[in-house]
Structure formats: C-alpha cells, structure tokens
Tab-separated table of C-alpha atoms in Angstrom:
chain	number	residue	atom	x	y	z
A	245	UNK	CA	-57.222	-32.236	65.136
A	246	UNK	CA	-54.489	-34.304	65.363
A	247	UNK	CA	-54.183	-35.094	61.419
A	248	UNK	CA	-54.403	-31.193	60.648
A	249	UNK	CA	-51.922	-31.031	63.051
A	250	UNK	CA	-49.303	-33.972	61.502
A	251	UNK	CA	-50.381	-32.361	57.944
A	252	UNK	CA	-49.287	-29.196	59.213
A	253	UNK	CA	-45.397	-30.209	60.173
A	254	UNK	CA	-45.970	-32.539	57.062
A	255	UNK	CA	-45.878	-28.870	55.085
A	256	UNK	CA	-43.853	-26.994	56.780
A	257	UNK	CA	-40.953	-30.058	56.742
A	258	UNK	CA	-42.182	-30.128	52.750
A	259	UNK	CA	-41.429	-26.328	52.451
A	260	UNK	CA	-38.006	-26.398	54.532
A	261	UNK	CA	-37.355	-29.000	52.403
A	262	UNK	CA	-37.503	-27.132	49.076
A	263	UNK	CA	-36.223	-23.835	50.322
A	264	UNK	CA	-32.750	-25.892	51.424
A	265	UNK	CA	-32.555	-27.659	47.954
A	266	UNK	CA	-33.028	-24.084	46.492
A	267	UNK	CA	-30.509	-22.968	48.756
A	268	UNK	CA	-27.883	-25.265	47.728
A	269	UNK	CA	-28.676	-25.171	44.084
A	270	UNK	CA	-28.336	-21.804	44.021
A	271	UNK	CA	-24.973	-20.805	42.228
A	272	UNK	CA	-23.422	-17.212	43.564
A	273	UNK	CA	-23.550	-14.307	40.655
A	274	UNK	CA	-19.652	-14.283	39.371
A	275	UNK	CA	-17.955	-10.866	39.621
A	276	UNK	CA	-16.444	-11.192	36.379
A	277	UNK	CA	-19.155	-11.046	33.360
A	278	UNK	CA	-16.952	-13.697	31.124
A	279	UNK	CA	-16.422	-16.256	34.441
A	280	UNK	CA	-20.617	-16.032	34.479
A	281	UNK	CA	-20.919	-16.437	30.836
A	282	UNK	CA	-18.895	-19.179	30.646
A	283	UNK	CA	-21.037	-20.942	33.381
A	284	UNK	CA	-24.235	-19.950	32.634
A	285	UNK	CA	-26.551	-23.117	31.225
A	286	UNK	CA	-26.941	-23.647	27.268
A	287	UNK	CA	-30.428	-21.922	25.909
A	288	UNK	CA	-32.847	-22.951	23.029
A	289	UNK	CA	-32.662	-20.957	20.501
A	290	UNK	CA	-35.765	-19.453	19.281
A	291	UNK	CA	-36.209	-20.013	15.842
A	292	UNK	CA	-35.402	-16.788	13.521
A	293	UNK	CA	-36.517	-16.279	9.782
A	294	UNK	CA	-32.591	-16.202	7.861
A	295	UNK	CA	-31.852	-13.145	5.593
A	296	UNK	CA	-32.879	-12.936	1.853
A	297	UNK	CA	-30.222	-13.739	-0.712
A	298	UNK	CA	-30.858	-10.176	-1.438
A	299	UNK	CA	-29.534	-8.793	1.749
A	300	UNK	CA	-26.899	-11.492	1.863
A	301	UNK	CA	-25.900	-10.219	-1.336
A	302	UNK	CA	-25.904	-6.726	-0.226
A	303	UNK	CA	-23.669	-7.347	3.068
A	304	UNK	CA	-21.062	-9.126	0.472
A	305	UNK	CA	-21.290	-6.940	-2.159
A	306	UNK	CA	-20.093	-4.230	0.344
A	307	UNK	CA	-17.348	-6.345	2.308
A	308	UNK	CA	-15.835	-7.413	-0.804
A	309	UNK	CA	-15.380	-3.514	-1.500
A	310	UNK	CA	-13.437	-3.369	1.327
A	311	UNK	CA	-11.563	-6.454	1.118
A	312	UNK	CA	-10.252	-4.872	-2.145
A	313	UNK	CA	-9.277	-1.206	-1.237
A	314	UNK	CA	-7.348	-2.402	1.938
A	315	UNK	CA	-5.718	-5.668	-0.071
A	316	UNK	CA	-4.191	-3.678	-2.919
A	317	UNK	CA	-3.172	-1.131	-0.319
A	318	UNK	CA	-1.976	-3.401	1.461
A	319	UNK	CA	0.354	-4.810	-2.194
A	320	UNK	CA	1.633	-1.134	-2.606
A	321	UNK	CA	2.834	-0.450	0.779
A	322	UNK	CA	3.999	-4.044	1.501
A	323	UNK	CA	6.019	-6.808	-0.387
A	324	UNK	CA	4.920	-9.476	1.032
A	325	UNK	CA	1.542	-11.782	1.012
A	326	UNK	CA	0.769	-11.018	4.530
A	327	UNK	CA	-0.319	-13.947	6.431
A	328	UNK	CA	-3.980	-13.408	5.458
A	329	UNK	CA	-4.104	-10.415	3.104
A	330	UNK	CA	-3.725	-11.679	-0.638
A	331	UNK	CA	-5.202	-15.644	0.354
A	332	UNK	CA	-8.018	-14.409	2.059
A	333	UNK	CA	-8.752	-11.504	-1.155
A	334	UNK	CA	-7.826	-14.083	-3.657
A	335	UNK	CA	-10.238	-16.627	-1.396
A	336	UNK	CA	-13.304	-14.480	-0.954
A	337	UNK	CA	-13.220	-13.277	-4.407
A	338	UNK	CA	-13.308	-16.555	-6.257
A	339	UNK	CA	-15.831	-17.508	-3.961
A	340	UNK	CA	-18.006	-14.329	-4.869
A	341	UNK	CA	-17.207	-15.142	-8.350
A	342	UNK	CA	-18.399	-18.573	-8.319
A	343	UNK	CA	-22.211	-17.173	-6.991
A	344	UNK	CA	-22.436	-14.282	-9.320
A	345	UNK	CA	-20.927	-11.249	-8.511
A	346	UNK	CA	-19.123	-9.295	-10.260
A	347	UNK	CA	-15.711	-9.835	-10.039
A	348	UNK	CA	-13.267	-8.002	-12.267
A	349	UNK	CA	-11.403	-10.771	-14.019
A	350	UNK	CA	-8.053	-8.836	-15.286
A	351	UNK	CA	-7.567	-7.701	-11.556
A	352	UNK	CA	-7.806	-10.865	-10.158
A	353	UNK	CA	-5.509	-12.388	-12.365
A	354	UNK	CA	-3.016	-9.283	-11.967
A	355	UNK	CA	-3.562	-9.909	-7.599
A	356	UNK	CA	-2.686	-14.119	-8.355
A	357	UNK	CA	-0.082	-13.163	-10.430
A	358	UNK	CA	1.688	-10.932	-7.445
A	359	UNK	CA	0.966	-13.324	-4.665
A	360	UNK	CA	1.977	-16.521	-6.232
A	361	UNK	CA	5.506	-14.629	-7.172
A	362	UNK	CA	5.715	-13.791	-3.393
A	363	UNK	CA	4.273	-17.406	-2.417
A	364	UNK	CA	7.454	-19.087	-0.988
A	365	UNK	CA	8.190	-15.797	1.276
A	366	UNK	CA	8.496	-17.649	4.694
A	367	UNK	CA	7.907	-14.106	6.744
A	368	UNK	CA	4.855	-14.357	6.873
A	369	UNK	CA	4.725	-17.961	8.433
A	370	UNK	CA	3.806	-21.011	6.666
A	371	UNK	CA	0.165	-20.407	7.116
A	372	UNK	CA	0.239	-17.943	4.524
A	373	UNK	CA	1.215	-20.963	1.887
A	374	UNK	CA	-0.872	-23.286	3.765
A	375	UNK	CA	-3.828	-20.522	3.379
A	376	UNK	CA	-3.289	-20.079	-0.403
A	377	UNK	CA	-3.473	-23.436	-1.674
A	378	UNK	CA	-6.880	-23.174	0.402
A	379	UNK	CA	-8.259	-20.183	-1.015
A	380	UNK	CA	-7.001	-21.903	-4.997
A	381	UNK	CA	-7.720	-25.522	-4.298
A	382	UNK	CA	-7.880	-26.074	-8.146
A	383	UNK	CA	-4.734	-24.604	-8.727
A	384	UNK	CA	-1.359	-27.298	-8.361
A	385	UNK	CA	1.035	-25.567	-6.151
A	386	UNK	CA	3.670	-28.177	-6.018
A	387	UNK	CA	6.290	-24.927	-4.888
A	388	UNK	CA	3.850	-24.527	-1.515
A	389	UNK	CA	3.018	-28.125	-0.970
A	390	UNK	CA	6.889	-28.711	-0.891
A	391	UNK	CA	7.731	-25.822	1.263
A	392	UNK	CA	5.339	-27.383	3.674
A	393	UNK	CA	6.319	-30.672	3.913
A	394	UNK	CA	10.133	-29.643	4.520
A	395	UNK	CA	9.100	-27.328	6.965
A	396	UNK	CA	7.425	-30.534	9.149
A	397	UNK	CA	9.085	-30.612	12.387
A	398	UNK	CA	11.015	-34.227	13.167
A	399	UNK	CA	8.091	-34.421	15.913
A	400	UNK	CA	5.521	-34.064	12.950
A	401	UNK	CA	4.600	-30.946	13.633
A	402	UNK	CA	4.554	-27.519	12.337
A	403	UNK	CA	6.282	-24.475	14.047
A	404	UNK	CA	3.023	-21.429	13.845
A	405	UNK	CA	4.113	-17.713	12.845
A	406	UNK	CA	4.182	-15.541	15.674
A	407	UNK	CA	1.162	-14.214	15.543
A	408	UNK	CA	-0.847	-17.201	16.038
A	409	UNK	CA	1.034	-18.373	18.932
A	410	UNK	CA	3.362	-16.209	21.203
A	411	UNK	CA	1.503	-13.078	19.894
A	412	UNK	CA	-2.252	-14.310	21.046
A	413	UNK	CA	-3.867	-15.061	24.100
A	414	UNK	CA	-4.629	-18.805	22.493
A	415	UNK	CA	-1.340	-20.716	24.259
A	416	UNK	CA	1.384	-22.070	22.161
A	417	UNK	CA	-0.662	-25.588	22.887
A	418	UNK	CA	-3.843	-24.687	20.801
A	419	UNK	CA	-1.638	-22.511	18.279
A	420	UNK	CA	0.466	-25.852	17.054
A	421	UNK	CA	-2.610	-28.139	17.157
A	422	UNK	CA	-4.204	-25.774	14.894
A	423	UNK	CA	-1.527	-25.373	12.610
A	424	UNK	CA	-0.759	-29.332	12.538
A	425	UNK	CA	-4.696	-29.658	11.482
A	426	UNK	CA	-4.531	-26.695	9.062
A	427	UNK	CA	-1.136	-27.732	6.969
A	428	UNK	CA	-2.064	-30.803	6.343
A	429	UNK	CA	-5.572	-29.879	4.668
A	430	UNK	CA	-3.704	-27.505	2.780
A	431	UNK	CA	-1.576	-30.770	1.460
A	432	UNK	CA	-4.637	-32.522	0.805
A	433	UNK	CA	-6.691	-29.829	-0.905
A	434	UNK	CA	-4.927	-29.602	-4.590
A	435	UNK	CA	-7.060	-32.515	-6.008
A	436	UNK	CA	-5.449	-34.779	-6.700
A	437	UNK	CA	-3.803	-34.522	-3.011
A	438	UNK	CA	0.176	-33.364	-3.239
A	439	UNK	CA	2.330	-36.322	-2.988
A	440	UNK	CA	4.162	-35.256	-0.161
A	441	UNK	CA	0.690	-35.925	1.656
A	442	UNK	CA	0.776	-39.602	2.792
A	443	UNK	CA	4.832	-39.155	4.114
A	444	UNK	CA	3.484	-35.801	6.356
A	445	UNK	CA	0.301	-37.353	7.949
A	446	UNK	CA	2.342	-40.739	8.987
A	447	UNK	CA	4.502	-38.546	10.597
A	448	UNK	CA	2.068	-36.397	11.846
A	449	UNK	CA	0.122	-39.138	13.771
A	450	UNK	CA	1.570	-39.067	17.122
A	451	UNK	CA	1.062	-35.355	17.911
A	452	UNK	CA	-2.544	-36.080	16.660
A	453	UNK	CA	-2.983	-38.467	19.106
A	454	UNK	CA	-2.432	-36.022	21.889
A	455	UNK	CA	-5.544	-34.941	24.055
A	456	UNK	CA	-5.874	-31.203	23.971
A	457	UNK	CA	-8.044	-28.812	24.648
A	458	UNK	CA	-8.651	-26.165	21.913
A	459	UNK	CA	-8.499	-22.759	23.553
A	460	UNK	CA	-10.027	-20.895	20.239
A	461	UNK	CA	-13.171	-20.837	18.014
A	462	UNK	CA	-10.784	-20.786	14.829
A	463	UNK	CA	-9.344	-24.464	16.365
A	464	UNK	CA	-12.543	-26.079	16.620
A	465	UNK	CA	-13.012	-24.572	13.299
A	466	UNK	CA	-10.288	-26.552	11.688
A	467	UNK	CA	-10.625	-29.546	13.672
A	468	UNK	CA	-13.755	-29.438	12.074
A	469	UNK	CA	-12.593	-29.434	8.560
A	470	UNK	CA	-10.056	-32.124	9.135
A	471	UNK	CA	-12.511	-34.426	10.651
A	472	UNK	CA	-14.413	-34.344	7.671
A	473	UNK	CA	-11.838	-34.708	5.176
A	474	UNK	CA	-9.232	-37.173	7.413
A	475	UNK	CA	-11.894	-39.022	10.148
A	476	UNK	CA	-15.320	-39.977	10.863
A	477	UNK	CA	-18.710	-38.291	10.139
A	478	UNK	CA	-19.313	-38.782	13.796
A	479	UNK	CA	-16.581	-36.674	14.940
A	480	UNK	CA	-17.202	-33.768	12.554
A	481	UNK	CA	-21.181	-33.541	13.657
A	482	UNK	CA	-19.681	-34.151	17.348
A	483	UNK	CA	-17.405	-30.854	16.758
A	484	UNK	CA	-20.446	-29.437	14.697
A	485	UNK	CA	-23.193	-29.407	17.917
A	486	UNK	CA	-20.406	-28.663	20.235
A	487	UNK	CA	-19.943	-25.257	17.875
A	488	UNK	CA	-23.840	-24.568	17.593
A	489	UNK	CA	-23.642	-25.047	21.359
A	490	UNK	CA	-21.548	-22.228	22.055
A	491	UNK	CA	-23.209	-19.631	20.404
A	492	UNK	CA	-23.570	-16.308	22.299
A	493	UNK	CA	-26.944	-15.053	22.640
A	494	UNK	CA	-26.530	-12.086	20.027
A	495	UNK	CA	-25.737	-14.704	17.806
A	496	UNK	CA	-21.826	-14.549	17.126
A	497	UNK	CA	-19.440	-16.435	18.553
A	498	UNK	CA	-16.290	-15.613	20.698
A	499	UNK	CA	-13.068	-15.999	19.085
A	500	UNK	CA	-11.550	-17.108	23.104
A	501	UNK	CA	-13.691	-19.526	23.619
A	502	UNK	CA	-16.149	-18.838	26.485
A	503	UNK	CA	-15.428	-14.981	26.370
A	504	UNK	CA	-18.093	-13.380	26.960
A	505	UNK	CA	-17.640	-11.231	23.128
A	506	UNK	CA	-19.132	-12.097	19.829
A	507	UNK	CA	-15.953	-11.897	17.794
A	508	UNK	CA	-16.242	-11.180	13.244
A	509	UNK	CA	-13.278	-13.322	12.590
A	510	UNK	CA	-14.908	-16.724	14.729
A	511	UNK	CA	-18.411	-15.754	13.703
A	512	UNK	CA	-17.496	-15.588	10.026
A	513	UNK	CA	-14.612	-18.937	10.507
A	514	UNK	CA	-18.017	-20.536	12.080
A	515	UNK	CA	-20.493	-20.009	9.327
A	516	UNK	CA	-17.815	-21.106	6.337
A	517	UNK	CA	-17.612	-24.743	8.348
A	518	UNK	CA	-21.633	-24.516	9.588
A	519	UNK	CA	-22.944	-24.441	6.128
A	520	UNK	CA	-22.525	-28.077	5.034
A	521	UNK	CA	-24.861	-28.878	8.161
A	522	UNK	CA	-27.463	-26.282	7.116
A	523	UNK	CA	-30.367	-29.289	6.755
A	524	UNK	CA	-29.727	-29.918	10.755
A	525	UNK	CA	-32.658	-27.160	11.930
A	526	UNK	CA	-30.367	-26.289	15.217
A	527	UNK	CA	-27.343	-25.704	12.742
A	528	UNK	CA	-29.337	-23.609	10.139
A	529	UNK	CA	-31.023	-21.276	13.374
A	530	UNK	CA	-27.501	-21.055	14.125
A	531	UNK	CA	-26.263	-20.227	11.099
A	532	UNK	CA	-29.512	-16.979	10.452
A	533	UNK	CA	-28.654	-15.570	13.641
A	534	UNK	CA	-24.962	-15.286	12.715
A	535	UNK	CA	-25.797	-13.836	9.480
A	536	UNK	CA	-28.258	-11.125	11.336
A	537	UNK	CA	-25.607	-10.308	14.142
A	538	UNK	CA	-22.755	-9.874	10.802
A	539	UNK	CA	-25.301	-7.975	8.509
A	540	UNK	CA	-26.587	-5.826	11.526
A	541	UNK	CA	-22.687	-4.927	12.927
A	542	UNK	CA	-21.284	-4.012	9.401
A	543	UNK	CA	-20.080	-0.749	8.803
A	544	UNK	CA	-20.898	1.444	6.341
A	545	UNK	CA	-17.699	0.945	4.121
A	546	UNK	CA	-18.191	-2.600	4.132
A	547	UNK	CA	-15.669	-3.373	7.195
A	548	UNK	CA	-16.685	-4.721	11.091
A	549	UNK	CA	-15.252	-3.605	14.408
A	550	UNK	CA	-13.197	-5.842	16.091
A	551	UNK	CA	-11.575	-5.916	19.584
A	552	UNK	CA	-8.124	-6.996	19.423
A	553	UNK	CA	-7.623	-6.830	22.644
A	554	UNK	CA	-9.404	-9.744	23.693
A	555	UNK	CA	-7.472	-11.868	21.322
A	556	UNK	CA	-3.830	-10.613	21.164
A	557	UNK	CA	-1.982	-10.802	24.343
A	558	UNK	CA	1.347	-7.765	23.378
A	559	UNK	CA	0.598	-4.706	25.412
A	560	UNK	CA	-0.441	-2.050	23.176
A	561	UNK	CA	-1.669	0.150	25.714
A	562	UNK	CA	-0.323	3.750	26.094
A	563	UNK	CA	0.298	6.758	24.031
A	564	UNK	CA	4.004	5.543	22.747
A	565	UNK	CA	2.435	2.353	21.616
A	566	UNK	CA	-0.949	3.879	19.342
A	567	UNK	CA	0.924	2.905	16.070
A	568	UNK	CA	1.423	-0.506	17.241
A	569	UNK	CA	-2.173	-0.501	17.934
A	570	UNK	CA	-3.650	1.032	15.254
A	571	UNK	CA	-1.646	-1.635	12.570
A	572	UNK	CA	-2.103	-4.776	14.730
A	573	UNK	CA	-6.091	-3.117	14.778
A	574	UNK	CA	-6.059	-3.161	10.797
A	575	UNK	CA	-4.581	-6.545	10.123
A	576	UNK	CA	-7.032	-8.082	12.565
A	577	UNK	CA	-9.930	-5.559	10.544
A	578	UNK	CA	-8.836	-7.205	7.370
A	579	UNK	CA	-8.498	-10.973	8.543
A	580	UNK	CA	-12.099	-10.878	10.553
A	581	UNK	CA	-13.732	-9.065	7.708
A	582	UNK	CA	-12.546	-11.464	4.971
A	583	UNK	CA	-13.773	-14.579	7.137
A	584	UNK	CA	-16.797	-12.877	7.419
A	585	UNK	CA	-17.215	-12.286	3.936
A	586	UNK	CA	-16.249	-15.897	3.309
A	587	UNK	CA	-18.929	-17.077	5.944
A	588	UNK	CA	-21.615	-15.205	4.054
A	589	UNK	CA	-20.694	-15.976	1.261
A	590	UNK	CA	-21.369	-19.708	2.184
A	591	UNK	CA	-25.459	-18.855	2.199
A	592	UNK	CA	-25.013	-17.640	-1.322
A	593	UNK	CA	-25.839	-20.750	-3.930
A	594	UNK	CA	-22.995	-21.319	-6.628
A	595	UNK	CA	-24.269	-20.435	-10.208
C-alpha cells in the first residue's frame, strides 16, 4: 500500500511538474498580427514541385508586356530616367533577351539611346546611375562611374535619393548602408571594374565597418551581392540561409523585414540573388514557392498588387491626397513588378 501510495504523489508531483514548465513556456498570443509573426518559431518547409519553364515563361512573357506599356509611358510623360523606370526596362529586357524571348531589337536600342542621353540627370538620385550600369554591365559607362565616385561623401559614403530614405519606413540607417553596398557594385560591375573603383572602396571602408542592422529585405539583398563579389563565400551563404529563413509561409517575403506581408518587389529582389544557390535543396524549395506565390498573384495585364503603405512612411491618406497616392502606387507597381520579372527571369536558362 504504501509504494502505490509514494507512486501516487510520485505522479501527481510528475504531472505538476509538467503542467508548470508548460505554464511558463507558454508565450501570450500578441495583439498585433506582425509583433506575432515576427516571433513565431522558423518552420520546415515542405518540399514543393517548382513551375515548368513553360509557365515561367508565361508569367514573364506577360510582365514584360507590362514593363513596356508603363516604361514608354512613363518616357512620354516624363524626361527623366526615373529612379527605376528605364534601368529596370532596359534590365529585365536584356535579361529576357538573353533566354529567348522575343525582344524587339530596334526598340530597345531606341529606349538605351533615351536613357543613356538622360543618364547623368542627378533628380532622380544616384541610384538611378548606379542601377544602369547594373542592368548594362557590358556596356563602359565611364560618364556614370565618374558621377559616382564624385558624388562619395568625405565620410565614404553615399547620400540616398529621397525615396529610399526619408520617404520609407526603412530609417535613414539601413537606406545609406544600402546605398554604400549598392554604388560600389555598380563601380565594380563594367568588367573590367571602373578605375575610380579601388580610390572609392578605401574610402569606403570605415562606414563598412559599422555594425548595423538592415531594416529591409532589399538590404540583405545587396549585402548579399557585395559579399559575393567584395568578401567571403562564408558571409554570402551566411546572408543566403538567413534570407531562406525568413520566408513567409505563402512563400514571399516582406519587404520590412518581419512584417507580417509578402511584398513583389522583396520577393522578386530575393529570387534574382537566391538563384546562384539553387543546388542548396532549402534554397531551391525556397526559391519554387516564391515563383508559385509570384505566378499565382499576377494580374491579368501582366502587373502585381502592391501595398505601399507598408513600405512608404508620407501620409497619403485622405481625399486631398488620392493623386499623391495613386502616383507613389504606380511607381512602386512598376519597380516591384520589374524585380519580379527579373527574379523569374533568373529560373529561365540563358540560350
């Protein structure tokens, strides 16, 4: 009697035990939906079969329609290069044109033709130039390469256009780190590497020293393509599984990161940076469900929705303020839908 008895409190102390470890482990639900999201533990993946090059080809085929319509609307109503509008259609196009598709040659060359006169426009912000010798890395642009270099800061940094920084929700912090990162692979893209590439990265060194936190998808994005071509292969597949990592169930990613909304513009900056890892199998399930959650959001006139809201911080809210909204809407369309169609494009073998 007595050892059913001891094996008795021996249970019960064993069960008061676990329900108090429960207890404490248990984490209260957060009111806001993006506080839990950003909490909530990492999940496996389950494996997912990728699209055909067929319906790759389809989703492209379509976006690139749209990247054209809006970008030579964009040339007759504007006179300017727009800080993504003629790199990113120049950019996606020779892309498209290096897998195949059909890409109307005398156009093209009439588009190059009016962005390269408009090249050394600094409205736009240096990330236009900086964007254009990315999108023509065969092409020497010794006109942008020295615009950038004199534009270096004495700190060694680079001032970002407005709407990068004091325009977005990202913090001036994350908008200059990303601009530091992106100029100078823009010096070191024209092969071989502008010469004004050696002087800008010495004197870039010390603000690349400082520990920061990246606030957006696009800046782990670029830190991502200067630690391949500037550091280690360690700290590119460190930045790499920190990317997969953060992938939102649906299978884009947020462009804020740990928002709790898949975002076109990161999804598609992602998959144009995730492709080189495609033998990893975590990277290449990463990289099918993005294409799925891009090919399955498209609209029918080749565009995706986008939320600007959650990535611009000016108060466009209000009836006297729906033209501010609808513009800043359709330059966000265009710059989301031509990384998407970039990102794609990157599952697409060159011919």
């Amino acid at each position: 009697m007595n050892e059913i008895r001891n094996l008795t409190c021996m249970l019960v102390l064993m069960w008061g035990s676990v329900s108090v470890c429960h207890a404490d482990d248990k984490t209260p639900a957060a009111a806001n939906p993006a506080e839990a999201a950003r909490h909530a533990p990492a999940k496996t993946a389950e494996p997912v079969k990728p699209p055909s090059e067929a319906e790759l080809r389809a989703g492209i085929t379509k976006s690139l329609g749209f990247i054209e319509r809006e970008g030579v609307e964009w040339m007759a109503a504007k006179n300017c290069n727009g800080c993504h509008h003629m790199p990113e259609m120049l950019w996606s196009h020779r892309e498209a044109q290096r897998r195949g598709f059909a890409v109307d040659a005398k156009k093209y060359e009439e588009w190059l033709a009016w962005a390269v006169e408009r090249a050394t426009d600094k409205r736009p912000g240096l990330e236009e130039a900086a964007l254009l010798i990315l999108a023509l890395p065969e092409r020497s642009a010794p006109e942008l390469t020295k615009l950038i270099a004199a534009e270096q800061k004495p700190d060694g940094s680079w001032s970002p256009a407005g709407q990068f920084s004091g325009m977005q929700k990202r913090g001036a912090g994350d908008a200059q780190a990303n601009a530091l990162r992106l100029h100078l692979i823009a010096l070191a893209t024209p092969q071989p590497a502008a010469p004004e590439t050696a002087a800008v990265q010495t004197k870039a060194a010390p603000v690349l020293q400082k520990k920061d936190t990246p606030t957006t998808m696009e800046s782990l994005v670029f830190r991502t393509l200067y630690a391949r071509r500037f550091g280690k292969p360690e700290e590119a597949q460190t930045l790499i599984k920190d990317i997969v990592k953060r992938q939102r169930g649906d299978g884009g990613w947020s462009y804020i990161i740990g928002e709790n909304m898949s975002d076109v513009l990161a999804t598609g900056q992602v998959l144009y940076v995730l492709q080189e890892n495609a033998a990893d199998p975590s990277a290449a399930n990463a990289i099918a469900r993005a294409q799925h959650w891009l090919l399955q959001t498209q609209r029918a006139d080749g565009s995706w929705p986008i939320d600007i809201t959650h990535i611009s911080q000016v108060d466009r809210s209000g009836p006297a303020k729906a033209k501010s909204f609808k513009d800043a809407t359709g330059i966000y369309t265009y710059w989301g839908c031509s990384w998407a169609a970039l990102g794609l494009l990157q599952g697409v073998p060159v011919k």
